[in-house]
Amino acid sequence: MTIAAPSVTNKRSEDGTVKYVSIGALELEAGGFLPDVLLAYESWGTLNADASNAVLIEHALTGSTHVARGGSDEEGWWEQLVGPGATIDTERWFVVSVNIVGGCYGSTGPSSNAPDGKPWGSRFPLVTLRDSTAAEARLADALGIDRWHAVIGGSMGGARALEWAVSYPTRVKNCAVISVGAYSTAEQIAFAQAQTLAIRQDPAFNGGDYYDGAAPEAGLALARRIAHITYRSADELDFRFGRNAQGNETPLQAPALGERGRYQVESYLDHQGRKLVQRFDANSYIAITEALMSHDVSRGRGTLEEALSRTEANFFVAAVDSDRLYFPEQSRELAEALPGGVEVHTIEAPIGHDGFLTEIGQLGPQLGAAFFA
């Protein structure tokens, strides 16, 4: 296998711009095979001479690699934590974020062309989080990074960070796992299956081979609605919307069921669905959701304690106190199973799971003291 060198050098003017590396063929845990994998990534800062200042930040389910601003003014999704003068100071640290295999932000995914020149579509194989970690390890090799100073992520990004620390224990010095547990529970798999089924049952889905016609936008939007309910807390939805009608619409006045108006919360979910449809591929949503279903750091490694005993990293574990998708109890279970026992830090946010995005700044001082002092 030959790994292509990065297409550009790490100049500061190229901070926050997408770059690409070909990592060659990838044999997959579930039995599939990808003959030529391309990884898209962004970076910020400069790698030092001994490559000891590299930090990997893993994105969440529908997140992109754009963690912070750089060559453009486009806002990043974790700027409370990353950037010049921030906790993860890009004047000091070389920060990397990689689009997961199966994604639609530049890495090889279902919408990419297969060797026959046609999109993979329904032929795209099952990719697990361990597979994505193996791919990222090759990218690290191409960048000259033998060991990450830290691997950090929230939600699915946290699951990816944890998998890194267990799969490649000598290559991770510090690991932050935020708003996710050691495995996907039956309930989390159930929520995920409802989302993927919403897409698959869209008449336009065509078994996943829709790229020469209409995309399954209705199914993708419905999947996002289901997901977003789990991302926000009941209290937040009640506080923001209550039982109020949307504008001049009348939810309780209609001659037929299909003609009634919407409640505000319905309009809000419609908006979330429309936003995702404009930026995401339905097949990628399925592929990455299936990858998150696969999350189980102890699979094939004995008990959870035995699996985690492989790690050599220092750990930072955090949970959102109002999270109803990845309950704080799961973070506590993970922390207790880690060697030596680990404290669970708390993000106080009434909105629910999405607090790992909107309120991540709360962890800045604690994370800084733990990993970036």
Short mmCIF file of C-alpha atoms in Angstrom, two decimals:
data_model
loop_
_atom_site.label_atom_id
_atom_site.label_comp_id
_atom_site.label_asym_id
_atom_site.label_seq_id
_atom_site.Cartn_x
_atom_site.Cartn_y
_atom_site.Cartn_z
CA MET A 1 0.00 0.00 0.00
CA THR A 2 1.24 3.46 -0.91
CA ILE A 3 -0.04 6.51 0.92
CA ALA A 4 -0.06 9.70 -1.08
CA ALA A 5 1.53 12.73 0.52
CA PRO A 6 -0.77 15.60 1.50
CA SER A 7 -1.68 17.71 -1.49
CA VAL A 8 -0.65 20.95 0.21
CA THR A 9 1.72 22.01 2.92
CA ASN A 10 0.58 23.20 6.31
CA LYS A 11 0.84 26.92 5.78
CA ARG A 12 -1.10 29.16 8.11
CA SER A 13 -2.95 30.75 5.18
CA GLU A 14 -4.45 27.32 4.57
CA ASP A 15 -5.86 26.96 8.07
CA GLY A 16 -9.45 25.77 8.00
CA THR A 17 -9.45 24.83 4.32
CA VAL A 18 -10.19 21.33 3.07
CA LYS A 19 -7.24 19.18 1.98
CA TYR A 20 -7.13 15.59 0.76
CA VAL A 21 -5.00 12.48 1.27
CA SER A 22 -5.35 9.14 -0.51
CA ILE A 23 -4.73 6.32 1.97
CA GLY A 24 -5.10 3.38 -0.43
CA ALA A 25 -7.30 0.31 -0.04
CA LEU A 26 -9.18 -0.41 3.18
CA GLU A 27 -10.35 -3.85 4.28
CA LEU A 28 -13.35 -3.43 6.54
CA GLU A 29 -14.26 -5.06 9.82
CA ALA A 30 -17.65 -6.31 8.56
CA GLY A 31 -16.12 -7.94 5.48
CA GLY A 32 -16.40 -5.17 2.90
CA PHE A 33 -13.60 -3.58 0.92
CA LEU A 34 -12.87 -0.08 -0.40
CA PRO A 35 -10.15 -0.13 -3.07
CA ASP A 36 -9.05 3.50 -2.86
CA VAL A 37 -10.02 5.69 0.09
CA LEU A 38 -9.71 9.45 0.01
CA LEU A 39 -9.82 11.35 3.29
CA ALA A 40 -10.73 15.02 3.51
CA TYR A 41 -9.36 16.99 6.44
CA GLU A 42 -8.76 20.49 7.70
CA SER A 43 -5.90 21.70 9.86
CA TRP A 44 -4.94 24.77 11.87
CA GLY A 45 -1.55 25.83 13.15
CA THR A 46 1.87 24.36 12.42
CA LEU A 47 3.20 20.91 13.23
CA ASN A 48 6.39 21.28 15.26
CA ALA A 49 9.68 19.55 14.52
CA ASP A 50 9.06 16.45 16.63
CA ALA A 51 5.32 16.30 15.81
CA SER A 52 4.46 16.45 19.51
CA ASN A 53 1.85 19.22 19.27
CA ALA A 54 -0.78 17.45 17.13
CA VAL A 55 -4.41 17.42 18.27
CA LEU A 56 -7.16 15.45 16.53
CA ILE A 57 -10.73 16.71 16.87
CA GLU A 58 -13.45 14.29 15.79
CA HIS A 59 -16.74 15.63 14.40
CA ALA A 60 -20.21 14.43 15.37
CA LEU A 61 -22.77 12.63 13.19
CA THR A 62 -23.62 15.30 10.62
CA GLY A 63 -20.73 17.59 11.49
CA SER A 64 -18.06 18.75 9.10
CA THR A 65 -14.32 19.16 9.48
CA HIS A 66 -14.71 22.93 9.93
CA VAL A 67 -13.98 23.20 13.65
CA ALA A 68 -12.80 26.82 13.55
CA ARG A 69 -12.24 29.76 11.20
CA GLY A 70 -9.11 29.88 9.11
CA GLY A 71 -8.55 31.02 5.55
CA SER A 72 -12.16 32.20 5.39
CA ASP A 73 -14.58 33.87 7.78
CA GLU A 74 -16.86 30.82 7.90
CA GLU A 75 -17.59 30.14 11.54
CA GLY A 76 -16.48 26.79 12.94
CA TRP A 77 -18.58 24.57 15.16
CA TRP A 78 -16.24 24.49 18.18
CA GLU A 79 -14.78 28.00 18.22
CA GLN A 80 -15.42 28.30 21.95
CA LEU A 81 -12.65 25.72 22.31
CA VAL A 82 -10.37 26.02 19.26
CA GLY A 83 -8.58 28.98 17.69
CA PRO A 84 -5.94 31.62 18.35
CA GLY A 85 -5.83 32.25 22.10
CA ALA A 86 -8.54 29.66 22.82
CA THR A 87 -8.16 26.63 25.11
CA ILE A 88 -6.75 24.68 22.18
CA ASP A 89 -4.63 27.55 20.95
CA THR A 90 -3.85 27.17 17.26
CA GLU A 91 -0.83 29.43 17.73
CA ARG A 92 0.63 26.57 19.79
CA TRP A 93 -1.13 23.37 18.70
CA PHE A 94 -1.47 21.74 15.28
CA VAL A 95 -5.16 20.84 15.09
CA VAL A 96 -6.58 18.33 12.62
CA SER A 97 -10.18 17.31 11.88
CA VAL A 98 -10.99 14.46 9.46
CA ASN A 99 -14.22 13.76 7.59
CA ILE A 100 -15.26 10.22 8.49
CA VAL A 101 -15.21 7.47 5.85
CA GLY A 102 -18.77 7.27 4.53
CA GLY A 103 -19.29 11.02 4.87
CA CYS A 104 -20.20 13.60 2.29
CA TYR A 105 -17.73 16.37 3.10
CA GLY A 106 -14.92 15.12 0.89
CA SER A 107 -13.98 11.67 2.19
CA THR A 108 -14.90 8.52 0.29
CA GLY A 109 -18.59 7.82 0.81
CA PRO A 110 -21.68 6.50 -0.94
CA SER A 111 -21.84 9.49 -3.29
CA SER A 112 -18.21 8.98 -4.36
CA ASN A 113 -17.46 7.17 -7.58
CA ALA A 114 -16.67 3.47 -7.36
CA PRO A 115 -14.03 1.96 -9.69
CA ASP A 116 -16.64 1.68 -12.48
CA GLY A 117 -17.06 5.45 -12.46
CA LYS A 118 -20.56 5.36 -10.98
CA PRO A 119 -21.50 6.41 -7.44
CA TRP A 120 -21.19 3.65 -4.85
CA GLY A 121 -24.82 4.15 -3.77
CA SER A 122 -26.34 0.87 -2.59
CA ARG A 123 -22.99 -0.90 -3.04
CA PHE A 124 -21.22 1.12 -0.36
CA PRO A 125 -20.05 -1.25 2.39
CA LEU A 126 -20.69 -1.14 6.12
CA VAL A 127 -17.96 0.93 7.77
CA THR A 128 -17.57 0.74 11.56
CA LEU A 129 -15.98 3.29 13.85
CA ARG A 130 -12.95 1.00 14.11
CA ASP A 131 -12.61 1.14 10.34
CA SER A 132 -12.73 4.94 10.40
CA THR A 133 -10.05 4.98 13.09
CA ALA A 134 -7.83 2.71 11.00
CA ALA A 135 -8.24 5.10 8.08
CA GLU A 136 -7.37 8.10 10.24
CA ALA A 137 -4.26 6.32 11.51
CA ARG A 138 -3.02 6.19 7.93
CA LEU A 139 -3.70 9.90 7.55
CA ALA A 140 -1.66 10.51 10.70
CA ASP A 141 1.15 8.51 9.12
CA ALA A 142 0.96 10.64 5.98
CA LEU A 143 1.15 13.81 8.07
CA GLY A 144 4.14 12.50 10.03
CA ILE A 145 2.25 12.18 13.33
CA ASP A 146 3.27 9.12 15.35
CA ARG A 147 1.34 10.12 18.46
CA TRP A 148 -1.46 12.60 19.05
CA HIS A 149 -1.03 14.93 21.99
CA ALA A 150 -4.79 14.69 22.33
CA VAL A 151 -7.79 13.15 20.56
CA ILE A 152 -11.03 14.92 21.42
CA GLY A 153 -14.66 14.61 20.37
CA GLY A 154 -18.28 14.98 21.39
CA SER A 155 -21.17 12.61 20.69
CA MET A 156 -20.09 10.36 17.78
CA GLY A 157 -16.81 12.29 17.83
CA GLY A 158 -16.31 11.18 21.41
CA ALA A 159 -16.94 7.57 20.41
CA ARG A 160 -14.31 7.93 17.69
CA ALA A 161 -11.85 9.44 20.18
CA LEU A 162 -12.39 6.55 22.59
CA GLU A 163 -11.88 4.02 19.80
CA TRP A 164 -8.60 5.72 18.92
CA ALA A 165 -7.32 5.40 22.50
CA VAL A 166 -8.17 1.69 22.65
CA SER A 167 -7.21 0.68 19.10
CA TYR A 168 -3.94 2.64 19.07
CA PRO A 169 -2.93 3.01 22.73
CA THR A 170 0.65 4.08 22.01
CA ARG A 171 -0.51 6.80 19.62
CA VAL A 172 -2.79 8.76 22.00
CA LYS A 173 -1.35 10.70 24.92
CA ASN A 174 -4.61 12.33 26.05
CA CYS A 175 -8.23 11.52 25.20
CA ALA A 176 -11.40 13.55 25.82
CA VAL A 177 -14.73 11.73 25.51
CA ILE A 178 -17.68 14.09 25.71
CA SER A 179 -21.41 13.29 25.71
CA VAL A 180 -21.16 9.61 24.77
CA GLY A 181 -20.72 6.30 26.53
CA ALA A 182 -18.60 3.21 25.89
CA TYR A 183 -21.16 1.70 23.50
CA SER A 184 -24.44 2.43 21.75
CA THR A 185 -27.32 1.13 23.84
CA ALA A 186 -30.39 -0.71 22.56
CA GLU A 187 -32.41 2.50 22.89
CA GLN A 188 -29.86 4.50 20.91
CA ILE A 189 -29.84 1.83 18.20
CA ALA A 190 -33.64 1.95 18.15
CA PHE A 191 -33.68 5.72 17.62
CA ALA A 192 -31.05 5.31 14.89
CA GLN A 193 -32.98 2.56 13.12
CA ALA A 194 -36.10 4.75 12.98
CA GLN A 195 -34.02 7.42 11.24
CA THR A 196 -32.44 5.14 8.66
CA LEU A 197 -35.81 3.51 7.97
CA ALA A 198 -37.36 6.93 7.32
CA ILE A 199 -34.83 7.43 4.53
CA ARG A 200 -35.09 3.92 3.13
CA GLN A 201 -38.88 4.14 2.88
CA ASP A 202 -38.81 7.35 0.85
CA PRO A 203 -40.00 6.36 -2.67
CA ALA A 204 -37.10 8.34 -4.15
CA PHE A 205 -34.50 6.32 -2.23
CA ASN A 206 -34.45 3.59 -4.89
CA GLY A 207 -32.46 1.23 -2.70
CA GLY A 208 -29.73 3.85 -2.39
CA ASP A 209 -29.21 4.37 -6.13
CA TYR A 210 -30.82 7.77 -6.60
CA TYR A 211 -27.94 9.90 -7.84
CA ASP A 212 -29.24 10.20 -11.38
CA GLY A 213 -32.69 11.34 -10.19
CA ALA A 214 -34.52 12.96 -7.31
CA ALA A 215 -32.91 12.59 -3.89
CA PRO A 216 -34.91 11.15 -0.96
CA GLU A 217 -35.26 14.55 0.66
CA ALA A 218 -38.50 13.81 2.50
CA GLY A 219 -36.99 10.74 4.16
CA LEU A 220 -33.79 12.55 5.12
CA ALA A 221 -35.76 15.45 6.58
CA LEU A 222 -37.90 13.04 8.62
CA ALA A 223 -34.76 11.30 9.88
CA ARG A 224 -33.44 14.65 11.04
CA ARG A 225 -36.71 15.43 12.83
CA ILE A 226 -36.50 12.16 14.75
CA ALA A 227 -32.86 12.77 15.64
CA HIS A 228 -33.37 16.38 16.67
CA ILE A 229 -36.01 15.43 19.22
CA THR A 230 -33.31 13.38 20.98
CA TYR A 231 -30.78 16.21 20.69
CA ARG A 232 -32.95 18.65 22.65
CA SER A 233 -34.50 18.29 26.10
CA ALA A 234 -38.21 18.21 26.86
CA ASP A 235 -37.82 21.27 29.08
CA GLU A 236 -36.18 23.28 26.31
CA LEU A 237 -38.91 22.41 23.80
CA ASP A 238 -41.61 23.29 26.31
CA PHE A 239 -39.93 26.58 27.21
CA ARG A 240 -39.37 27.67 23.61
CA PHE A 241 -42.57 26.45 22.01
CA GLY A 242 -45.08 25.12 24.50
CA ARG A 243 -48.41 24.45 22.79
CA ASN A 244 -48.29 27.63 20.71
CA ALA A 245 -49.45 27.71 17.11
CA GLN A 246 -47.07 28.62 14.33
CA GLY A 247 -47.85 32.15 13.18
CA ASN A 248 -51.39 32.39 11.86
CA GLU A 249 -51.75 28.63 11.49
CA THR A 250 -54.54 26.88 13.40
CA PRO A 251 -53.66 23.40 14.70
CA LEU A 252 -57.16 22.94 16.16
CA GLN A 253 -59.22 24.29 13.28
CA ALA A 254 -59.48 22.32 10.05
CA PRO A 255 -62.25 20.56 8.11
CA ALA A 256 -59.92 17.59 7.54
CA LEU A 257 -56.90 16.14 9.32
CA GLY A 258 -54.55 16.90 6.47
CA GLU A 259 -55.48 20.57 6.42
CA ARG A 260 -54.73 21.57 10.00
CA GLY A 261 -52.03 24.10 10.83
CA ARG A 262 -48.86 23.41 12.78
CA TYR A 263 -47.74 23.94 16.32
CA GLN A 264 -44.54 25.96 16.68
CA VAL A 265 -42.54 22.88 17.62
CA GLU A 266 -43.63 21.21 14.38
CA SER A 267 -42.46 24.20 12.37
CA TYR A 268 -39.15 24.09 14.23
CA LEU A 269 -38.62 20.43 13.33
CA ASP A 270 -39.59 21.15 9.71
CA HIS A 271 -36.90 23.85 9.66
CA GLN A 272 -34.28 21.46 11.03
CA GLY A 273 -35.19 18.91 8.37
CA ARG A 274 -34.94 21.44 5.54
CA LYS A 275 -31.55 22.66 6.73
CA LEU A 276 -30.00 19.20 6.71
CA VAL A 277 -31.40 18.31 3.29
CA GLN A 278 -29.57 21.31 1.85
CA ARG A 279 -26.15 20.12 3.03
CA PHE A 280 -26.13 16.35 3.54
CA ASP A 281 -26.39 13.16 1.50
CA ALA A 282 -29.05 10.64 2.55
CA ASN A 283 -26.83 7.61 1.94
CA SER A 284 -24.08 9.17 4.04
CA TYR A 285 -26.61 9.73 6.82
CA ILE A 286 -27.37 6.01 6.75
CA ALA A 287 -23.72 4.96 6.50
CA ILE A 288 -22.57 7.12 9.42
CA THR A 289 -25.60 6.26 11.54
CA GLU A 290 -24.82 2.57 11.01
CA ALA A 291 -21.23 3.30 12.04
CA LEU A 292 -22.48 4.86 15.26
CA MET A 293 -24.72 1.83 15.86
CA SER A 294 -21.52 -0.25 15.70
CA HIS A 295 -19.97 1.68 18.59
CA ASP A 296 -18.88 -0.77 21.29
CA VAL A 297 -15.35 -0.27 22.49
CA SER A 298 -15.34 -3.67 24.22
CA ARG A 299 -16.49 -5.70 21.20
CA GLY A 300 -14.12 -8.66 20.90
CA ARG A 301 -11.96 -7.29 23.71
CA GLY A 302 -13.46 -8.90 26.79
CA THR A 303 -15.25 -6.93 29.49
CA LEU A 304 -15.38 -3.16 29.36
CA GLU A 305 -12.70 -2.95 32.03
CA GLU A 306 -10.49 -5.38 30.10
CA ALA A 307 -10.95 -3.43 26.87
CA LEU A 308 -10.12 -0.11 28.51
CA SER A 309 -7.07 -1.58 30.25
CA ARG A 310 -5.39 -1.49 26.82
CA THR A 311 -5.28 2.30 26.86
CA GLU A 312 -2.27 4.39 27.86
CA ALA A 313 -3.95 7.79 27.58
CA ASN A 314 -4.93 10.28 30.23
CA PHE A 315 -8.71 10.65 30.05
CA PHE A 316 -11.12 13.55 30.34
CA VAL A 317 -14.79 12.51 30.44
CA ALA A 318 -17.71 14.93 30.36
CA ALA A 319 -21.49 14.79 30.06
CA VAL A 320 -24.35 17.24 29.53
CA ASP A 321 -26.56 17.19 32.62
CA SER A 322 -29.83 17.34 30.61
CA ASP A 323 -28.78 14.87 27.88
CA ARG A 324 -31.55 12.37 27.06
CA LEU A 325 -29.75 10.70 24.16
CA TYR A 326 -26.45 9.81 25.85
CA PHE A 327 -27.38 9.89 29.51
CA PRO A 328 -24.80 11.12 32.04
CA GLU A 329 -24.99 7.67 33.63
CA GLN A 330 -23.25 6.28 30.55
CA SER A 331 -20.37 8.71 30.99
CA ARG A 332 -20.10 7.69 34.63
CA GLU A 333 -20.04 4.01 33.64
CA LEU A 334 -17.20 4.73 31.21
CA ALA A 335 -15.26 6.78 33.74
CA GLU A 336 -15.56 4.12 36.43
CA ALA A 337 -14.31 1.43 34.04
CA LEU A 338 -11.23 3.39 32.98
CA PRO A 339 -7.94 2.48 34.68
CA GLY A 340 -7.52 4.35 37.95
CA GLY A 341 -10.98 5.89 37.84
CA VAL A 342 -11.71 9.19 36.10
CA GLU A 343 -13.76 12.22 37.14
CA VAL A 344 -16.84 13.07 35.08
CA HIS A 345 -17.08 16.78 34.28
CA THR A 346 -20.49 18.32 33.75
CA ILE A 347 -21.77 20.72 31.12
CA GLU A 348 -24.76 22.50 32.61
CA ALA A 349 -27.13 23.14 29.73
CA PRO A 350 -30.93 22.99 29.74
CA ILE A 351 -31.11 22.27 26.01
CA GLY A 352 -30.05 18.61 26.16
CA HIS A 353 -27.49 16.66 24.13
CA ASP A 354 -26.61 19.60 21.85
CA GLY A 355 -25.06 21.29 24.86
CA PHE A 356 -21.79 19.60 23.87
CA LEU A 357 -21.79 22.03 20.93
CA THR A 358 -23.43 25.18 22.27
CA GLU A 359 -21.92 25.18 25.77
CA ILE A 360 -18.56 23.53 25.20
CA GLY A 361 -16.85 26.68 26.47
CA GLN A 362 -17.82 25.63 30.00
CA LEU A 363 -15.17 22.90 29.79
CA GLY A 364 -12.44 25.24 28.57
CA PRO A 365 -10.69 25.85 31.90
CA GLN A 366 -10.92 22.22 33.01
CA LEU A 367 -9.83 20.78 29.68
CA GLY A 368 -7.07 23.36 29.41
CA ALA A 369 -5.71 22.46 32.83
CA ALA A 370 -5.89 18.73 32.07
CA PHE A 371 -4.33 18.64 28.59
CA PHE A 372 -3.16 22.05 27.39
CA ALA A 373 -1.47 23.82 30.29
#
